Short mmCIF file of C-alpha atoms in Angstrom, two decimals:
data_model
loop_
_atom_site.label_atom_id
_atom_site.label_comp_id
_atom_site.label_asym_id
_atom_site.label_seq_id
_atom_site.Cartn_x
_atom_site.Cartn_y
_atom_site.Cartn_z
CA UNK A 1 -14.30 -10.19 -109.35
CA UNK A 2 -10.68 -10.32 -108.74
CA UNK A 3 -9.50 -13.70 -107.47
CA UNK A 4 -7.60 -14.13 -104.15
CA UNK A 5 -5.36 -16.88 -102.38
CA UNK A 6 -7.41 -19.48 -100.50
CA UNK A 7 -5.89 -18.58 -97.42
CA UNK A 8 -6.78 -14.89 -98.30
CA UNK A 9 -10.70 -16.57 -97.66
CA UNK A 10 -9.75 -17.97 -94.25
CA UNK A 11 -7.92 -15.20 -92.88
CA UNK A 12 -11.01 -12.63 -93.94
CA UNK A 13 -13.27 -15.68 -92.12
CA UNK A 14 -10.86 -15.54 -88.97
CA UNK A 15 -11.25 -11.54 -89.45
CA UNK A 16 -14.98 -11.40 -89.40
CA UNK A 17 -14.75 -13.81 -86.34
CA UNK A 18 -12.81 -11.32 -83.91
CA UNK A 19 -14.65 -8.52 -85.36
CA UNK A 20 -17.97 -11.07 -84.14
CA UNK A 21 -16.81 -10.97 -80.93
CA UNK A 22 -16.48 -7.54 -80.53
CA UNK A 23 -12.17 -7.77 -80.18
CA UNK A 24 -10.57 -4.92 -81.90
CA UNK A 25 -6.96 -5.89 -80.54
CA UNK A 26 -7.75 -9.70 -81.88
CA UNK A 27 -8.84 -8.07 -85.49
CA UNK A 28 -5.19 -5.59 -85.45
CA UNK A 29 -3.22 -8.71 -84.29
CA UNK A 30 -4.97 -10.71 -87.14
CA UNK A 31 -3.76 -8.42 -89.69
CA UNK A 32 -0.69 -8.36 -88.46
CA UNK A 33 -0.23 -11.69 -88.42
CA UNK A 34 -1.27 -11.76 -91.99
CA UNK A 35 1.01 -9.04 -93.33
CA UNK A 36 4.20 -10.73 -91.45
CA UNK A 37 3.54 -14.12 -93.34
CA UNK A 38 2.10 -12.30 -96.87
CA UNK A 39 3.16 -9.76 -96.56
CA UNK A 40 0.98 -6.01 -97.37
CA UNK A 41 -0.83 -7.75 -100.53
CA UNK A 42 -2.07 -10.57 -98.17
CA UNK A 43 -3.70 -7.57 -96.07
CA UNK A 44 -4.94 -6.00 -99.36
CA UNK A 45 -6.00 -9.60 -99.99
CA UNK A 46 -8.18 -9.59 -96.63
CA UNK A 47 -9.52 -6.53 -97.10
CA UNK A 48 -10.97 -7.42 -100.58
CA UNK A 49 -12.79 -10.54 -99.41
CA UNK A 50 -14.09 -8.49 -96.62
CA UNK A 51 -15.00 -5.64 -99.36
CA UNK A 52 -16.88 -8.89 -101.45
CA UNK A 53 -18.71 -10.03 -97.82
CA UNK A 54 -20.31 -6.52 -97.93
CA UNK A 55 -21.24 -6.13 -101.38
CA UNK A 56 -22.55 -10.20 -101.81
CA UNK A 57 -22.84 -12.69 -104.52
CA UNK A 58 -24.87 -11.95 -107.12
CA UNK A 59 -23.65 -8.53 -108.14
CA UNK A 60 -24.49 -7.80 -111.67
CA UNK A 61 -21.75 -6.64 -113.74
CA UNK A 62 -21.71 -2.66 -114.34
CA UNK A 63 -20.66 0.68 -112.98
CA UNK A 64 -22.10 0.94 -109.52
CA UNK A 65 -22.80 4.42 -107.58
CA UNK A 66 -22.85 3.53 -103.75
CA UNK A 67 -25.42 6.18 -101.98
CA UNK A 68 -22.89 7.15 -98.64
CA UNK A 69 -24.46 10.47 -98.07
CA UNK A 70 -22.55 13.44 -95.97
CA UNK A 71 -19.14 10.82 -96.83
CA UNK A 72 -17.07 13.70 -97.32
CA UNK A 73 -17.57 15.07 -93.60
CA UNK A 74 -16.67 11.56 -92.52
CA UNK A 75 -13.76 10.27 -90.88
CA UNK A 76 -10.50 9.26 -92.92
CA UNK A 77 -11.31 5.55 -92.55
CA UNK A 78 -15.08 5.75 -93.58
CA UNK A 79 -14.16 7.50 -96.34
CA UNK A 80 -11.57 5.01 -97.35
CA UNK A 81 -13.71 2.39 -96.46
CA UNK A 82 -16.87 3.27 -98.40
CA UNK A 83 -14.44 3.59 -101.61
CA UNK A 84 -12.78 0.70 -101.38
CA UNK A 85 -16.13 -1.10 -101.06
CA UNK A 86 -17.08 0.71 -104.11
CA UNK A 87 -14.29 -0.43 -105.75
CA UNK A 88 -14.57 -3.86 -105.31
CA UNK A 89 -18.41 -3.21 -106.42
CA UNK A 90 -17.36 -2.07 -109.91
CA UNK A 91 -14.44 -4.66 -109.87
CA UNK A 92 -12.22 -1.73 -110.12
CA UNK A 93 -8.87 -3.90 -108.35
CA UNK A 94 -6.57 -0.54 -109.84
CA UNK A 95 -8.52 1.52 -107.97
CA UNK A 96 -8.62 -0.63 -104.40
CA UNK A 97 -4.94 -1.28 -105.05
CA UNK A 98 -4.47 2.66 -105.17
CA UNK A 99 -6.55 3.49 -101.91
CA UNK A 100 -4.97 0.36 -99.90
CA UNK A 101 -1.37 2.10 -101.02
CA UNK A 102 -2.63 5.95 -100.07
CA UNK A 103 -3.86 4.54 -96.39
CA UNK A 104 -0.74 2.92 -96.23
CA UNK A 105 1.07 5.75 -97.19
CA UNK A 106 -0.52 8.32 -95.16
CA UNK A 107 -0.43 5.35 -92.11
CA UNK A 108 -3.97 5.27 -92.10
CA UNK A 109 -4.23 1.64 -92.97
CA UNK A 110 -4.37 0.05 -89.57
CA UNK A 111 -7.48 2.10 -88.76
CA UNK A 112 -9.04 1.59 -92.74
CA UNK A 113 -9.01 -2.28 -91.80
CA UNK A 114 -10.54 -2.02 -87.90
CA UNK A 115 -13.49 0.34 -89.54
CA UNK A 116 -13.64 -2.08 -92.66
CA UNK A 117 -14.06 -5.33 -90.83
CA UNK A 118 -16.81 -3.13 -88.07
CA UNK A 119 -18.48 -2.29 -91.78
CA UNK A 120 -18.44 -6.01 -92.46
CA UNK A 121 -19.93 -6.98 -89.32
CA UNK A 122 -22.52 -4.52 -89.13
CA UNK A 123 -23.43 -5.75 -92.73
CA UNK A 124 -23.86 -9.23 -91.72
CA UNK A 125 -25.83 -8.36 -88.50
CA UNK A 126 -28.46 -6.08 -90.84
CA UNK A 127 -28.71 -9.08 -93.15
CA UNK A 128 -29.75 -11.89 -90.56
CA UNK A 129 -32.71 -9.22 -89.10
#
């Protein structure tokens, strides 16, 4: 997969920790705090260690289908979210790069990042049952 910046680890760790807790406002303020000292590719970097937290370790390498079904009637930010999971799945950084830029774009992004740290959360609470 696509390496990121150590402290791209620690903030996703800090990330998943609000998101723990339950603290939406704690999660925004985290990113925020993230894009003012990296800027928007420290967020992207955040979001693709919380992408690699959902999909695991021991990924074997190949084109991946992820089964989301009814994802088209879905929200904006599901939407984004299960795609930019499946991109980091296929190790497809062009493609994550290009969805991170179109939720920025349409200023979706905020919302993408709240509904992709929930998805990381809820993926780490189904793992430890």
């Amino acid at each position: 997969m696509v390496e990121v910046p150590p402290d791209a680890v620690d903030d996703a760790a800090q990330v998943l920790r609000l998101a723990l807790d339950g603290d939406s406002d704690a999660v925004a303020n985290a990113f925020d705090a993230v894009v003012d000292r990296s800027g928007v590719v420290g967020a992207y970097d955040v979001a693709w260690c919380l992408a690699a937290t959902m999909v695991g370790d021991s990924v074997p390498v190949g084109r991946w289908t992820l089964d989301f079904p009814d994802i088209e009637d879905a929200g904006y930010d599901t939407r984004w979210v299960a795609r930019f999971v499946s991109a980091y799945a296929n190790s497809d950084a062009p493609t994550g790069e290009a969805l991170f830029g179109a939720a920025l774009a349409d200023g979706q992004l905020p919302e993408c990042l709240l509904t992709l740290a929930g998805s990381a959360v809820a993926t780490l609470r189904r793992r430890t049952q």
